[in-house]
XYZ file of C-alpha atoms in Angstrom:
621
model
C -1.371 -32.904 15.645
C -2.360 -29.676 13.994
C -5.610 -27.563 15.175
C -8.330 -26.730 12.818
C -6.854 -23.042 11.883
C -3.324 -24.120 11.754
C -2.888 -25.744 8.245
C -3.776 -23.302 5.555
C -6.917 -24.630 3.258
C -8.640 -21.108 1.946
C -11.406 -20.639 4.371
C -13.061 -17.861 3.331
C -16.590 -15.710 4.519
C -18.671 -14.067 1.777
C -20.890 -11.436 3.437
C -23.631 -9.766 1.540
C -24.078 -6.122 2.770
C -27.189 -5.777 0.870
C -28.984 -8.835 2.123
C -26.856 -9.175 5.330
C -26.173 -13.018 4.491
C -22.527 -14.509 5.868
C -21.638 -17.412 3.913
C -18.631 -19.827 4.743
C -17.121 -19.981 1.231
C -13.840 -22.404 0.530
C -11.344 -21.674 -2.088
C -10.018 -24.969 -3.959
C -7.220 -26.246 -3.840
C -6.012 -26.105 -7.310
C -6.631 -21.751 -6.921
C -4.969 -21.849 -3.888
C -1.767 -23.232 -4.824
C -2.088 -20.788 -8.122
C -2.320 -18.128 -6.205
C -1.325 -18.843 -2.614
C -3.260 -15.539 -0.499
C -2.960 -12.484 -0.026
C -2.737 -10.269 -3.325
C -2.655 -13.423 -5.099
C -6.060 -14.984 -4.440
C -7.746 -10.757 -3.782
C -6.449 -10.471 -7.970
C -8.576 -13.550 -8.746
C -11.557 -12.664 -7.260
C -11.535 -8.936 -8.398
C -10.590 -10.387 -11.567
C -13.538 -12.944 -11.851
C -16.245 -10.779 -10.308
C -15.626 -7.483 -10.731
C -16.513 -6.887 -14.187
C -15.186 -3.712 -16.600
C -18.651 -1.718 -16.155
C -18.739 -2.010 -12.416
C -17.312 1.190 -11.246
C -15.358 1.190 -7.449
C -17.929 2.416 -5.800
C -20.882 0.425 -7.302
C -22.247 -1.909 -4.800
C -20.715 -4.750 -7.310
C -17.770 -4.168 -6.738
C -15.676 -6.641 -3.951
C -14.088 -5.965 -1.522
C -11.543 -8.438 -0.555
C -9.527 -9.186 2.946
C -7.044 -11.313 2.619
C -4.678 -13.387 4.862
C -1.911 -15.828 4.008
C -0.349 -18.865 4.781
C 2.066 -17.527 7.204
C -0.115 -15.109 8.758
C -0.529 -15.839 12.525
C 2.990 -18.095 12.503
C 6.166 -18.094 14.757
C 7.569 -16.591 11.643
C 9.125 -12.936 11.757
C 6.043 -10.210 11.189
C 3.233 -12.356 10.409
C 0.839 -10.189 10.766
C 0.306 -8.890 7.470
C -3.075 -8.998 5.626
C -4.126 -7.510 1.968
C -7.229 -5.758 0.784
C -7.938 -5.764 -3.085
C -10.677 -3.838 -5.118
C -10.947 -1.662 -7.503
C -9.871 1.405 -6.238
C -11.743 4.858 -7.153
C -8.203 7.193 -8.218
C -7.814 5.235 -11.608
C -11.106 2.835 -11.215
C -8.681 0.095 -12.063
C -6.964 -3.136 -9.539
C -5.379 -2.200 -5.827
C -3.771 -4.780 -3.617
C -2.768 -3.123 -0.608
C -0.756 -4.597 2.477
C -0.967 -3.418 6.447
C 1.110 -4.962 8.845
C -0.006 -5.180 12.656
C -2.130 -7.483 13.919
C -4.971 -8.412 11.828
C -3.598 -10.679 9.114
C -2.663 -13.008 12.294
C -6.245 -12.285 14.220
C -8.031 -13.155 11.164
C -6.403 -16.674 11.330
C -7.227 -16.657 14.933
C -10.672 -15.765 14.439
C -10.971 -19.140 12.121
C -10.740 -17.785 8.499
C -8.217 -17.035 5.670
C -9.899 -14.123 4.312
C -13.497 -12.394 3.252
C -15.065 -11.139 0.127
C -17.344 -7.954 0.735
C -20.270 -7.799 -1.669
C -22.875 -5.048 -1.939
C -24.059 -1.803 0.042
C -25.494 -1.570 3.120
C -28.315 0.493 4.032
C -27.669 1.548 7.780
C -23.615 1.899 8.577
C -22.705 -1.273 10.080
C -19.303 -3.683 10.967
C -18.454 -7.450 10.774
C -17.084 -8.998 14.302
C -15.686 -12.806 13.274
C -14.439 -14.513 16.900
C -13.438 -18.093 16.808
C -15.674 -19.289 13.697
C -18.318 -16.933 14.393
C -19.332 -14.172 12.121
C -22.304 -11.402 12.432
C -23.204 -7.992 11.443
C -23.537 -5.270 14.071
C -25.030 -1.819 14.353
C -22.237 0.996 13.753
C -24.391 3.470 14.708
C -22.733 4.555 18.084
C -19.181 4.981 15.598
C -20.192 7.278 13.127
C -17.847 10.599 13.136
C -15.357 8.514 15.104
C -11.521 8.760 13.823
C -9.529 5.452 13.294
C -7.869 5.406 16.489
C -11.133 6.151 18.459
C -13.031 3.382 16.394
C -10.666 0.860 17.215
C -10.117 1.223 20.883
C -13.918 1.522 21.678
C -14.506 -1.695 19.539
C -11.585 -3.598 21.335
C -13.045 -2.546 24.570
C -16.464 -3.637 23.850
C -15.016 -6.830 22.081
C -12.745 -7.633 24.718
C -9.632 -6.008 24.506
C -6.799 -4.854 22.970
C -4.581 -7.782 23.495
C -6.927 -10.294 22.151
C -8.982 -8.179 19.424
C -7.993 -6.562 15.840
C -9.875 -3.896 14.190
C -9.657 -2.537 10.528
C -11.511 0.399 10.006
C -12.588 3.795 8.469
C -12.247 7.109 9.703
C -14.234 10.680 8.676
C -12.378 10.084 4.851
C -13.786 6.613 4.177
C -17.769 7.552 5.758
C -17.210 10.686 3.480
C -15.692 8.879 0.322
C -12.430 10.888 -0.072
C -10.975 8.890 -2.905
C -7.812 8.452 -1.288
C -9.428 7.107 2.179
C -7.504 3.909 3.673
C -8.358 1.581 6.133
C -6.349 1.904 8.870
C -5.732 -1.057 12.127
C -3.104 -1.133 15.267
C -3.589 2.758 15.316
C -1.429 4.104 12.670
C -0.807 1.285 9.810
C -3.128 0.942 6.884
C -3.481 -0.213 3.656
C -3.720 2.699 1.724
C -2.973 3.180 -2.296
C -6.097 4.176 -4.555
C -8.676 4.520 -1.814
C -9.666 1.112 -0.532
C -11.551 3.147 2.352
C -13.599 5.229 0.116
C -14.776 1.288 -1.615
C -15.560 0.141 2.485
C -17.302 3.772 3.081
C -18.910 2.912 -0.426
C -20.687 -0.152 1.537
C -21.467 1.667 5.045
C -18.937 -0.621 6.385
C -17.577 1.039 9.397
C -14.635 -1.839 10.820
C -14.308 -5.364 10.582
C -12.881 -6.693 13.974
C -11.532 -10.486 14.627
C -10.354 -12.254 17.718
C -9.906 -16.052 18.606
C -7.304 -18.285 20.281
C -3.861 -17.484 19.249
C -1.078 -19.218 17.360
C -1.229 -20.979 14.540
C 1.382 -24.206 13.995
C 1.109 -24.439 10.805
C 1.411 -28.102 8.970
C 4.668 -29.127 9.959
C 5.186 -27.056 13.442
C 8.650 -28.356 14.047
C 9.865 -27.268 10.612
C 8.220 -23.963 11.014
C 9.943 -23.598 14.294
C 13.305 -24.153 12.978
C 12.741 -21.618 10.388
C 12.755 -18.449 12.447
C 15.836 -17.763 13.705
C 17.902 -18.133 10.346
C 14.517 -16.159 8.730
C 15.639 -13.394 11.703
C 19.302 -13.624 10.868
C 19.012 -12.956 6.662
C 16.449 -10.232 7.533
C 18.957 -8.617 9.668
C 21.724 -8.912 6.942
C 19.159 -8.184 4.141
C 18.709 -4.630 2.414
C 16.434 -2.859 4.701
C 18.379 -4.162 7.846
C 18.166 -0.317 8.714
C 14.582 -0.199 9.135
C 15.084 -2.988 12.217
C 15.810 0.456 14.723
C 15.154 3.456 13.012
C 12.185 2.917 11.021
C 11.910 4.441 7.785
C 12.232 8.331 9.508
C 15.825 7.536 9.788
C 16.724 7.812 6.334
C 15.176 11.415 5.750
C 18.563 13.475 5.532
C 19.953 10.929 3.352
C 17.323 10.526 0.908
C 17.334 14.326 0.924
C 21.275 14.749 -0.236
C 20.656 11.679 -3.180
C 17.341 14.174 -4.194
C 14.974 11.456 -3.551
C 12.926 13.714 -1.613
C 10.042 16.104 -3.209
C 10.152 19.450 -1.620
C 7.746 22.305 -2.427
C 6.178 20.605 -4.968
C 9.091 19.695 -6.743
C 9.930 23.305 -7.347
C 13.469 22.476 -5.770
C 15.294 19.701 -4.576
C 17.004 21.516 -1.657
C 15.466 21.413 1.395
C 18.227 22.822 4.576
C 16.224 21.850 7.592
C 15.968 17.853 7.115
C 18.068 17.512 9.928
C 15.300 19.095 12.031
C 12.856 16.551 10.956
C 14.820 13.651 10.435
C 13.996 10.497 12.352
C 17.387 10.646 13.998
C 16.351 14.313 15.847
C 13.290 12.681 16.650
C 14.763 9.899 18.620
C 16.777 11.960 20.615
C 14.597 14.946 21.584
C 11.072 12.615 21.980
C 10.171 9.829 24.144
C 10.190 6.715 22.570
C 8.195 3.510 23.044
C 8.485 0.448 21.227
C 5.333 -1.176 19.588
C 6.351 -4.107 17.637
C 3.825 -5.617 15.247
C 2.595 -9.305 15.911
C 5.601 -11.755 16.123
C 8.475 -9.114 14.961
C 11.713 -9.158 15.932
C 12.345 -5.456 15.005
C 11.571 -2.234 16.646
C 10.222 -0.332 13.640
C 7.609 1.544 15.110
C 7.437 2.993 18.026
C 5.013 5.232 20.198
C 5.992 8.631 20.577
C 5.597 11.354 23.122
C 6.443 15.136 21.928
C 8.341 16.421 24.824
C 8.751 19.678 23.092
C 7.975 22.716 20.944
C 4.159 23.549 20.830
C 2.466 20.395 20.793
C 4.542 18.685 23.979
C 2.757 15.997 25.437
C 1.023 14.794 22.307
C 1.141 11.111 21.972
C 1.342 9.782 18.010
C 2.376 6.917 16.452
C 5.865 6.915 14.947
C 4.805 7.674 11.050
C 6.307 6.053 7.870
C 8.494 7.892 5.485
C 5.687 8.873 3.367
C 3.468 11.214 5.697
C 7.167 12.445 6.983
C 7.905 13.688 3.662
C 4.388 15.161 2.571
C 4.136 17.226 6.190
C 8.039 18.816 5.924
C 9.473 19.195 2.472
C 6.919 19.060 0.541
C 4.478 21.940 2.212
C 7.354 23.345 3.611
C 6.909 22.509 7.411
C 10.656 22.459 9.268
C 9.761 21.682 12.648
C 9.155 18.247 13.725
C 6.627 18.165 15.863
C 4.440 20.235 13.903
C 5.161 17.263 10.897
C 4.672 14.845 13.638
C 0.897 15.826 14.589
C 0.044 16.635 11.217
C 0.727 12.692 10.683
C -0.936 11.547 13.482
C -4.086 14.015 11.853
C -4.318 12.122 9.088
C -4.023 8.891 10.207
C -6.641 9.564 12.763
C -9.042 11.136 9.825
C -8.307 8.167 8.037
C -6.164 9.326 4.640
C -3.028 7.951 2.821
C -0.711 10.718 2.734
C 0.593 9.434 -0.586
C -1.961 11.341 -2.311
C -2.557 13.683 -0.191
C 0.893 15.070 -0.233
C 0.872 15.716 -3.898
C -2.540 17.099 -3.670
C -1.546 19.646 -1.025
C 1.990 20.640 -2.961
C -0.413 21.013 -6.527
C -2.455 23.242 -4.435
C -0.091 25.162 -2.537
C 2.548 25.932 -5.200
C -0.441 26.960 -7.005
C -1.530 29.302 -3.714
C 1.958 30.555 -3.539
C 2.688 31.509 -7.053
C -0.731 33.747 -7.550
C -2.998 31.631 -9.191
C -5.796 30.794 -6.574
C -6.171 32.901 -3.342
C -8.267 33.079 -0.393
C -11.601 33.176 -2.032
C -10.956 29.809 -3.468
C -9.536 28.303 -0.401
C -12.206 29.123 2.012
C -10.087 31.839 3.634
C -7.184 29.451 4.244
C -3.413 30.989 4.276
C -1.695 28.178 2.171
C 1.789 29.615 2.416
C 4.212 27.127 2.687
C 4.786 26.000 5.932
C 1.819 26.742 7.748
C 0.136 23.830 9.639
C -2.368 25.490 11.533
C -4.150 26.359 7.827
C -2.905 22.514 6.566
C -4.367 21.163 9.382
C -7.753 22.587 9.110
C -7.162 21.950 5.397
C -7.238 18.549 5.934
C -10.749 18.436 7.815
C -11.804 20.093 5.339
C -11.156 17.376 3.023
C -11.920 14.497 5.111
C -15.452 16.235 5.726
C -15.997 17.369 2.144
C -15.983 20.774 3.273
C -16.078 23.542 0.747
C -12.829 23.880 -1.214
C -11.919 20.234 0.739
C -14.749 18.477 -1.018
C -12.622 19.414 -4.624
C -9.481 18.375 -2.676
C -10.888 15.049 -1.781
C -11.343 14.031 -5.393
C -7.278 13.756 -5.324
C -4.196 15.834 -7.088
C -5.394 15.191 -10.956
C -9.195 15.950 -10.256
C -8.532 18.740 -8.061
C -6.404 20.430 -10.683
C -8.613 19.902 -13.179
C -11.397 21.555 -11.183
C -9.178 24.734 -10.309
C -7.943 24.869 -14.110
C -5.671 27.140 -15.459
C -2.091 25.822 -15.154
C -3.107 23.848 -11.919
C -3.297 20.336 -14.151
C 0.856 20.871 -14.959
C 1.621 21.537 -11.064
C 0.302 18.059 -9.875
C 2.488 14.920 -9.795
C 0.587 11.494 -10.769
C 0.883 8.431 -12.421
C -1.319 6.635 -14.047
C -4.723 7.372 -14.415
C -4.860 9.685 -12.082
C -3.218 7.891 -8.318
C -0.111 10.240 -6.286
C 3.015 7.660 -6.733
C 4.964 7.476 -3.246
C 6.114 10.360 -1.515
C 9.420 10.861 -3.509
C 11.107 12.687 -5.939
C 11.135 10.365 -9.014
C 12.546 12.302 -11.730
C 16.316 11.041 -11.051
C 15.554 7.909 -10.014
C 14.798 6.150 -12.348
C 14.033 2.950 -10.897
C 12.066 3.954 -7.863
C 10.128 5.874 -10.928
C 9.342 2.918 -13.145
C 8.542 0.033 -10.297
C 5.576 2.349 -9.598
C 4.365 3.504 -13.170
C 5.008 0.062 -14.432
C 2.432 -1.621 -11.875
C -1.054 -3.021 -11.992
C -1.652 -2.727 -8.189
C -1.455 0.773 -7.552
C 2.021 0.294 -5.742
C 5.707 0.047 -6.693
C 5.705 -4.027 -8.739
C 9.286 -4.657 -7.073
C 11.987 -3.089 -5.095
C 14.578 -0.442 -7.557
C 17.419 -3.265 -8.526
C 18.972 0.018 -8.833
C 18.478 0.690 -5.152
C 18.298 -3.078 -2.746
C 20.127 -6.252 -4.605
C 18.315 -8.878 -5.838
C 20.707 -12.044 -3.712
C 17.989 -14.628 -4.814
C 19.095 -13.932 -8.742
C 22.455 -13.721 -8.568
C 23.055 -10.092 -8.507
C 24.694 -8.974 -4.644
C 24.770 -4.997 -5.642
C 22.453 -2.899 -6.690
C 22.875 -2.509 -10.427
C 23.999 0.714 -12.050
C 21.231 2.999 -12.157
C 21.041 4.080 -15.858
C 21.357 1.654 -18.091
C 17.737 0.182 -19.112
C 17.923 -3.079 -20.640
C 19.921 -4.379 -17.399
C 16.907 -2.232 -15.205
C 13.812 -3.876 -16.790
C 15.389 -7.321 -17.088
C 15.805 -7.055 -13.327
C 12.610 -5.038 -12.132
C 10.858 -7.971 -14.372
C 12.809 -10.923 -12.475
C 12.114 -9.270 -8.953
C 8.268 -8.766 -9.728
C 7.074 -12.149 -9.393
C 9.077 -12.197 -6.365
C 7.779 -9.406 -4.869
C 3.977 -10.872 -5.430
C 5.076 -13.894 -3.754
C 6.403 -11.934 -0.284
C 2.523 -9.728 -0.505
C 0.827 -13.061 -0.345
C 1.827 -14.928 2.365
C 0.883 -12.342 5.344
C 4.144 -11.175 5.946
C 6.057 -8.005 6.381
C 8.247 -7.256 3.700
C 10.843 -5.726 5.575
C 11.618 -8.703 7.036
C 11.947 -10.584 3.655
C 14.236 -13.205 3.953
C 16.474 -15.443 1.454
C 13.959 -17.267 -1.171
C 14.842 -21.042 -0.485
C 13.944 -19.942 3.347
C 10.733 -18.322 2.488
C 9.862 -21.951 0.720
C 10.414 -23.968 3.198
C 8.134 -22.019 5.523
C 5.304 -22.264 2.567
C 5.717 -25.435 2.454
C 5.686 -26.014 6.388
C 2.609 -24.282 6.823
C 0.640 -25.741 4.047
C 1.868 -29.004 4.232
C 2.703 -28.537 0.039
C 5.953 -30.918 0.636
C 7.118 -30.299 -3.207
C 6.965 -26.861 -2.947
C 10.139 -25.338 -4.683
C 11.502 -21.887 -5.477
C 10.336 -22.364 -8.983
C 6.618 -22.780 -7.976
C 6.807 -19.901 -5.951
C 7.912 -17.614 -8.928
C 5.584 -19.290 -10.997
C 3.126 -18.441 -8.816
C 4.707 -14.415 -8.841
C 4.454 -14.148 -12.433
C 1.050 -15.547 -12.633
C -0.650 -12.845 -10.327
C 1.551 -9.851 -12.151
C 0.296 -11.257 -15.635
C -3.248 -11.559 -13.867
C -2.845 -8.200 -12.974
C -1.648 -6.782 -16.353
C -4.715 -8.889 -18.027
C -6.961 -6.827 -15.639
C -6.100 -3.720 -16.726
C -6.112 -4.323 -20.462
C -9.957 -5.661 -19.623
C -10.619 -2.123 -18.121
C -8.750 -0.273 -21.444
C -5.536 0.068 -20.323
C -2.850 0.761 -22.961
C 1.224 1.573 -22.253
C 0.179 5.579 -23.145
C -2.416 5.884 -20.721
C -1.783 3.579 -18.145
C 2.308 3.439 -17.819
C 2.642 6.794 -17.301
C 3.096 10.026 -16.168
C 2.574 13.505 -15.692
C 3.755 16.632 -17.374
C 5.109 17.601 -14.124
C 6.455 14.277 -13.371
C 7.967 14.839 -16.522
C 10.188 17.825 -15.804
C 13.865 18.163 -15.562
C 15.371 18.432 -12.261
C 16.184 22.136 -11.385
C 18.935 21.892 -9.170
C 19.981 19.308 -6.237
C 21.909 15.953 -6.475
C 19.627 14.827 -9.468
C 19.861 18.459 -11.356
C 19.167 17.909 -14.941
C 17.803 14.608 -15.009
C 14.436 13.405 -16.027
C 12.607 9.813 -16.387
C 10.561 11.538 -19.200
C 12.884 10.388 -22.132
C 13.551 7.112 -20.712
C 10.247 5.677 -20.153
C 8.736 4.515 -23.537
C 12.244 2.554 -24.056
C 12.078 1.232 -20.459
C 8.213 0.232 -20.925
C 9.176 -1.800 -24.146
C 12.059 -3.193 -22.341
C 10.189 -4.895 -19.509
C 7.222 -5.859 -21.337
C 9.711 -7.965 -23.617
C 11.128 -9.828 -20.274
C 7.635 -10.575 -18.935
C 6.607 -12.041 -22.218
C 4.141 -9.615 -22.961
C 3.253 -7.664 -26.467
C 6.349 -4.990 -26.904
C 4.127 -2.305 -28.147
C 0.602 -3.283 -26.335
C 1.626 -4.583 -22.519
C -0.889 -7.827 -23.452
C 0.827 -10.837 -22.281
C 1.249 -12.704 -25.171
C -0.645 -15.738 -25.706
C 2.471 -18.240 -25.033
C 2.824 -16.946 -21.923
C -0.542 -17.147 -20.766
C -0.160 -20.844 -21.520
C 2.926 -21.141 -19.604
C 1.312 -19.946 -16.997
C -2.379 -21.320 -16.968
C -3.828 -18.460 -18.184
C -5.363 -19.791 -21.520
C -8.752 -19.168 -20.402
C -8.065 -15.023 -20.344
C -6.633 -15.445 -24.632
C -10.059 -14.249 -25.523
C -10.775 -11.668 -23.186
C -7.830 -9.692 -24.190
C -6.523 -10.887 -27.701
C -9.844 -9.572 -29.126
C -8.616 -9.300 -32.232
């Protein structure tokens, strides 16, 4: 017989920062199966509560944790959890995803998720343990960084095999508005400044803890599901990740130009082999710190055993903070990238927007337009991490010239003028895509601009097939009516592997994935159909969102000047997405039923979907 956390029913706390009231709070059943968890049911309540006016960090706005029906399972790399707001880079939706431990601790702990409400007027953090919720003092953790914040609070809390912590660091308590919130040391959820929106509401960590394991509806079924889950992970397209982690890719991405380097002044960059994940493994001590109930060894701890900063102890970083601390500020040694990482993980920043803030700045250092004066004395040639590195407590403090940093790359340039505003990369309103070089691929390029999340909306098709439509190859990279059609088929999809608390490296072959669904919620008619019903929904909700908050194709599906450019040299020399864009835009708006020349989902589709209710709130006319 299944416990009382093991079949999924939408158990949700509603704390009041303001007034300090916990309420239990249930979601029905009819939302829940519209929108499942995760990014699903955080869009819905952003959407219903978090009105146009209310700016990110208003104490209106929500802010929303979310687990998901797998979270906490036997399944591979449950451990997944979401936090949506409205983030502070474009003021418009974020969903973002950290794997770890918490999405499967917040199960244990007794709930499926928590909606943040209001400011608090003394710095403070939530501790739920086994149905039990209250408000604590975070007096004693002001000024901490994310990893110290977390292990004191699992030592006070019992321990870091039996407690999960989400947190801020200096960024978030300072409102840089690209702060994340960071758990299990280095992984965080991190696009448009979710930790800025916490430090908004003095809300230092939220740790959870309670008996582990969750069954799940049908525990048998579940069971049986994770070895062939294991076996079309490791035969799906980022079966590479399972050793290497996403380091190991760096010298490859770097011949295809994928990679931005000095600010996209070149797409040449010699020394990736010295900072390549490969080097790495093979001059560094390596330990292995799988997240909760992964088969994979994609991140591991590692000990510099080298070079000036030998014996330093960092987590393994992604591909993204890899990128912005060697070829794009021009660092070639690896264990200067390396604690430069573990820097700004530990001050609490994504390095998403930080490395395009720190290439606008230093190409704009380099080539004569600011100097010293402006930088607070700072030598911002390329390469130098001693001056990044205080740069970037600068910024996380709001310290002279880092307090204009920490408004992010558009912002920033604005403030420093002159040509600064056409030497920073962003899409959007104003949010750093992901740490590549866009401009030649296209489809890495539109996935991101094309979103309502403030992350990529799929996988490229022209990059990782798409097995669960038919197509067993990635599809030729230029031509734009197959592109859209596909990035449109894989986006529902992609919404349905960010709500149900589970890694999406590990994503595994569709009529799998709804089986376990069903298993765990005990939804025996669950089919692949409802499950990319349910995808489509939460992208149209998400599109709906942002044509509430006055989004149109020219200012919100877009891009830079910059981002814009032609290709100088490299792989990709004399490409650009510039020209392709406005045909690509129209292109997928057509297959996801939406208004060609608008982005609103036409009314038909909102139908379809059960979305009549949102006709008048964005057909105005």
């Amino acid at each position: 017989m299944a416990g009382i956390n093991d079949v999924y029913g939408g158990k949700y706390l509603r704390v009041n920062l303001t007034t300090k009231e916990i309420k239990n709070e249930k979601i029905s059943p009819d939302v829940l199966r519209k929108y499942m968890g995760g990014n699903g049911i955080g869009t819905r309540i952003i959407y219903d509560e978090v009105p146009p006016e209310v700016k990110s960090l208003d104490p209106e706005n929500r802010l929303v944790f979310s687990a998901g029906p797998l979270n906490g399972t036997i399944v591979p790399g449950s451990g997944t959890y979401t936090v949506s707001t409205k983030g502070p880079l474009t003021e418009m939706l974020t969903c973002a995803q950290s794997n770890g431990f918490v999405g499967a601790r917040m199960r244990f702990a007794g709930i499926d998720g928590i909606i943040f409400q209001g400011a608090s007027d003394e710095w403070v953090y939530l501790w739920v343990h086994d149905g039990v919720a209250e408000l604590r003092s975070a007096k004693d953790l002001m000024g901490l960084d994310t990893w110290e914040t977390e292990d004191k609070l699992k030592e006070e809390l019992g321990g870091s095999s039996k407690v999960a912590v989400a947190c801020i660091g200096p960024a978030g308590e300072n409102l840089v508005k690209y702060a994340g919130i960071f758990n299990d040391h280095g992984h965080l959820c991190a696009s448009n400044g979710p930790g800025a929106v916490m430090g908004s509401k003095k809300l230092k960590a939220v740790a959870f803890s309670g008996t582990p394991g969750i069954a799940g509806a049908n525990p048998e079924l579940l069971k049986s599901l994770r070895e062939p889950w294991v076996e079309s992970a490791n035969n799906g397209p980022m079966q590479a990740y399972a050793t290497m982690g996403t380091l190991g890719g760096f010298t490859y991405k770097m011949q295809s130009g994928m990679v931005p380097v000095k600010n996209y002044q070149t797409n040449i960059f010699p020394e990736s082999d010295n900072v390549d994940g490969t080097y790495i493994k093979e001059h560094y001590e390596n330990k292995k710190r799988p997240c909760w109930s992964c088969p994979w060894s994609h991140v591991h701890e590692i000990t510099i055993t080298e070079g000036k900063h030998k014996g330093l102890v960092v987590e393994e970083p992604e591909y993204e903070e890899q990128a912005c601390f060697s070829s794009m500020t021009g660092i070639t040694k690896a264990d200067e990238m390396l604690k430069l990482c573990s820097v700004t993980d530990r001050l609490g920043m994504d390095a998403k927007e930080l490395s395009f803030t720190l290439g606008m700045v230093m190409d704009c250092y380099n080539d004569g337009l600011i100097d010293k004066s402006v930088t607070d004395g700072l030598d911002l040639s390329w390469g130098n991490a001693e001056a990044i590195e205080e740069l970037l407590q600068n910024i996380a403090h709001r310290k002279g010239f880092g307090d204009v940093l920490a408004e992010g790359g558009m912002r920033a340039a604005e403030k420093i003028g002159g040509d600064a505003p056409n030497r920073v990369v962003y899409i959007k309103k104003g949010q750093g895509p992901h740490t590549h070089d866009d401009r030649g691929h296209w489809g890495l390029g539109f996935v991101q601009v094309i979103s309502d999340m403030s992350s990529g909306v799929a996988n490229p098709p022209d990059m990782f097939p798409l097995p669960d439509f038919g197509y067993y190859e990635p599809i030729p990279p230029y031509e734009l009516d197959n592109l859209a059609k596909t990035v449109a088929l894989n986006a529902g999809l992609h919404q349905v592997h960010d709500c149900i608390g589970c890694c999406l490296f590990l994503a595994c072959d569709l009529d799998i994935l709804v089986k376990a669904i069903a298993a765990s919620t005990g939804w025996e008619d669950f089919t692949r159909e409802e499950a990319l019903e349910i995808g489509e929904r939460i992208v149209t909700l998400q599109r709906c969102y942002s044509i509430r908050n006055g989004a149109t194709p020219e200012n919100n599906d877009s891009i830079s000047p910059l981002m814009a450019s032609v290709v100088k040299d490299g792989a990709m020399k004399g490409l650009s997405v510039a020209k392709a864009l406005p045909e690509f835009r129209k292109l997928y708006y057509k297959y996801s039923g939406w208004d060609e020349e608008t982005s609103k989902p036409l009314k038909e589709t909102l139908v379809r979907l059960g979305l009549e209710s949102e006709i008048d709130k964005i057909w105005l006319d």
